[in-house]
Amino acid sequence: MIRDLELAFIKLHIFYHADKEEVFGIGLMEELARHGYEIGPGTLYPTLNKLEKGGFLICEARTVDHKQRKYYRITPAGMALLNQMKQKIEELYEEVVKGQ
Ligand SMILES: [Zn+2]
């Protein structure tokens, strides 16, 4: 149960950061760890894959230091979803955190 909820928050973080800049697996894992989410490649990569398949992220593979790395950016559909969710986050915050 906690994992389901966390995964939703994790996806929102991914959308947010993929809007701000290009993101990639290891960078995201570090960023998410900073927020207290422990997520390994076994969960993160399938999640990124799913978001890409859904048309919310766009992926570009590039070679860095002889290693293939996949970079992700948000798509217009991802942006629309993020904006929709921002409203819901605000509502949730007002009610659940502030009790209004
Ligand atoms: Zn973040």
CSV table of C-alpha atoms and ligand atoms in Angstrom, one decimal:
chain,number,residue,atom,x,y,z
A,1,MET,CA,0.0,0.0,0.0
A,2,ILE,CA,2.7,2.5,1.0
A,3,ARG,CA,4.6,1.5,-2.2
A,4,ASP,CA,1.5,2.3,-4.4
A,5,LEU,CA,1.2,5.8,-2.8
A,6,GLU,CA,4.9,6.4,-3.0
A,7,LEU,CA,5.0,5.4,-6.6
A,8,ALA,CA,2.4,8.0,-7.5
A,9,PHE,CA,4.5,10.7,-5.7
A,10,ILE,CA,7.6,9.4,-7.5
A,11,LYS,CA,5.9,9.7,-10.9
A,12,LEU,CA,5.0,13.3,-10.1
A,13,HIS,CA,8.7,14.0,-9.2
A,14,ILE,CA,9.7,12.4,-12.5
A,15,PHE,CA,7.3,14.6,-14.5
A,16,TYR,CA,8.4,17.7,-12.6
A,17,HIS,CA,12.1,17.1,-13.2
A,18,ALA,CA,11.6,16.0,-16.8
A,19,ASP,CA,10.0,19.4,-17.4
A,20,LYS,CA,12.8,21.3,-15.7
A,21,GLU,CA,15.6,19.4,-17.5
A,22,GLU,CA,16.6,16.2,-19.1
A,23,VAL,CA,16.5,13.3,-16.7
A,24,PHE,CA,18.1,9.9,-16.6
A,25,GLY,CA,17.9,6.9,-14.4
A,26,ILE,CA,20.8,7.3,-12.0
A,27,GLY,CA,20.3,11.0,-11.6
A,28,LEU,CA,16.6,10.4,-10.8
A,29,MET,CA,17.5,7.8,-8.2
A,30,GLU,CA,19.8,10.2,-6.5
A,31,GLU,CA,17.2,13.0,-6.6
A,32,LEU,CA,14.5,10.7,-5.3
A,33,ALA,CA,16.7,9.4,-2.5
A,34,ARG,CA,17.2,13.1,-1.5
A,35,HIS,CA,13.4,13.1,-0.9
A,36,GLY,CA,13.5,9.9,1.1
A,37,TYR,CA,12.3,7.5,-1.7
A,38,GLU,CA,14.3,4.4,-2.1
A,39,ILE,CA,13.9,3.3,-5.6
A,40,GLY,CA,16.1,0.9,-7.5
A,41,PRO,CA,16.6,0.3,-11.2
A,42,GLY,CA,14.2,-2.6,-11.1
A,43,THR,CA,11.3,-0.3,-10.3
A,44,LEU,CA,12.5,3.0,-11.9
A,45,TYR,CA,13.3,1.7,-15.4
A,46,PRO,CA,10.0,-0.1,-15.9
A,47,THR,CA,8.2,3.1,-14.6
A,48,LEU,CA,10.1,5.3,-17.0
A,49,ASN,CA,9.3,2.8,-19.8
A,50,LYS,CA,5.6,2.9,-19.0
A,51,LEU,CA,5.5,6.7,-18.9
A,52,GLU,CA,7.3,6.7,-22.3
A,53,LYS,CA,4.9,4.2,-23.8
A,54,GLY,CA,2.0,6.2,-22.5
A,55,GLY,CA,3.3,9.2,-24.4
A,56,PHE,CA,4.1,11.3,-21.3
A,57,LEU,CA,7.9,11.2,-21.7
A,58,ILE,CA,10.1,11.2,-24.7
A,59,CYS,CA,13.3,9.2,-24.6
A,60,GLU,CA,16.6,9.9,-26.4
A,61,ALA,CA,19.5,7.4,-26.1
A,62,ARG,CA,23.0,8.9,-26.2
A,63,THR,CA,26.4,7.6,-25.5
A,64,VAL,CA,28.2,9.1,-22.6
A,65,ASP,CA,31.7,7.8,-21.5
A,66,HIS,CA,31.1,4.8,-23.8
A,67,LYS,CA,27.9,4.0,-22.0
A,68,GLN,CA,24.5,4.2,-23.6
A,69,ARG,CA,22.3,6.4,-21.5
A,70,LYS,CA,18.6,7.2,-21.9
A,71,TYR,CA,17.5,10.7,-21.4
A,72,TYR,CA,13.9,11.7,-20.8
A,73,ARG,CA,11.9,14.9,-21.3
A,74,ILE,CA,8.3,15.5,-20.7
A,75,THR,CA,5.9,15.6,-23.6
A,76,PRO,CA,3.0,18.0,-24.1
A,77,ALA,CA,0.7,15.2,-22.9
A,78,GLY,CA,2.9,14.8,-19.8
A,79,MET,CA,2.8,18.5,-19.2
A,80,ALA,CA,-1.0,18.6,-19.4
A,81,LEU,CA,-1.1,15.7,-16.9
A,82,LEU,CA,1.3,17.4,-14.6
A,83,ASN,CA,-0.7,20.6,-14.6
A,84,GLN,CA,-3.9,18.7,-13.9
A,85,MET,CA,-2.1,17.0,-11.0
A,86,LYS,CA,-0.7,20.2,-9.6
A,87,GLN,CA,-4.3,21.3,-9.0
A,88,LYS,CA,-5.1,18.1,-7.2
A,89,ILE,CA,-1.9,18.3,-5.2
A,90,GLU,CA,-2.9,21.8,-4.0
A,91,GLU,CA,-6.3,20.6,-3.1
A,92,LEU,CA,-5.0,17.6,-1.3
A,93,TYR,CA,-2.5,19.8,0.6
A,94,GLU,CA,-5.1,22.3,1.6
A,95,GLU,CA,-7.3,19.5,3.0
A,96,VAL,CA,-5.0,16.8,4.3
A,97,VAL,CA,-2.1,19.0,5.5
A,98,LYS,CA,-3.8,22.2,6.4
A,99,GLY,CA,-7.1,20.7,7.4
A,100,GLN,CA,-9.2,23.2,5.5
B,1,ZN,ZN,12.3,16.2,-6.9
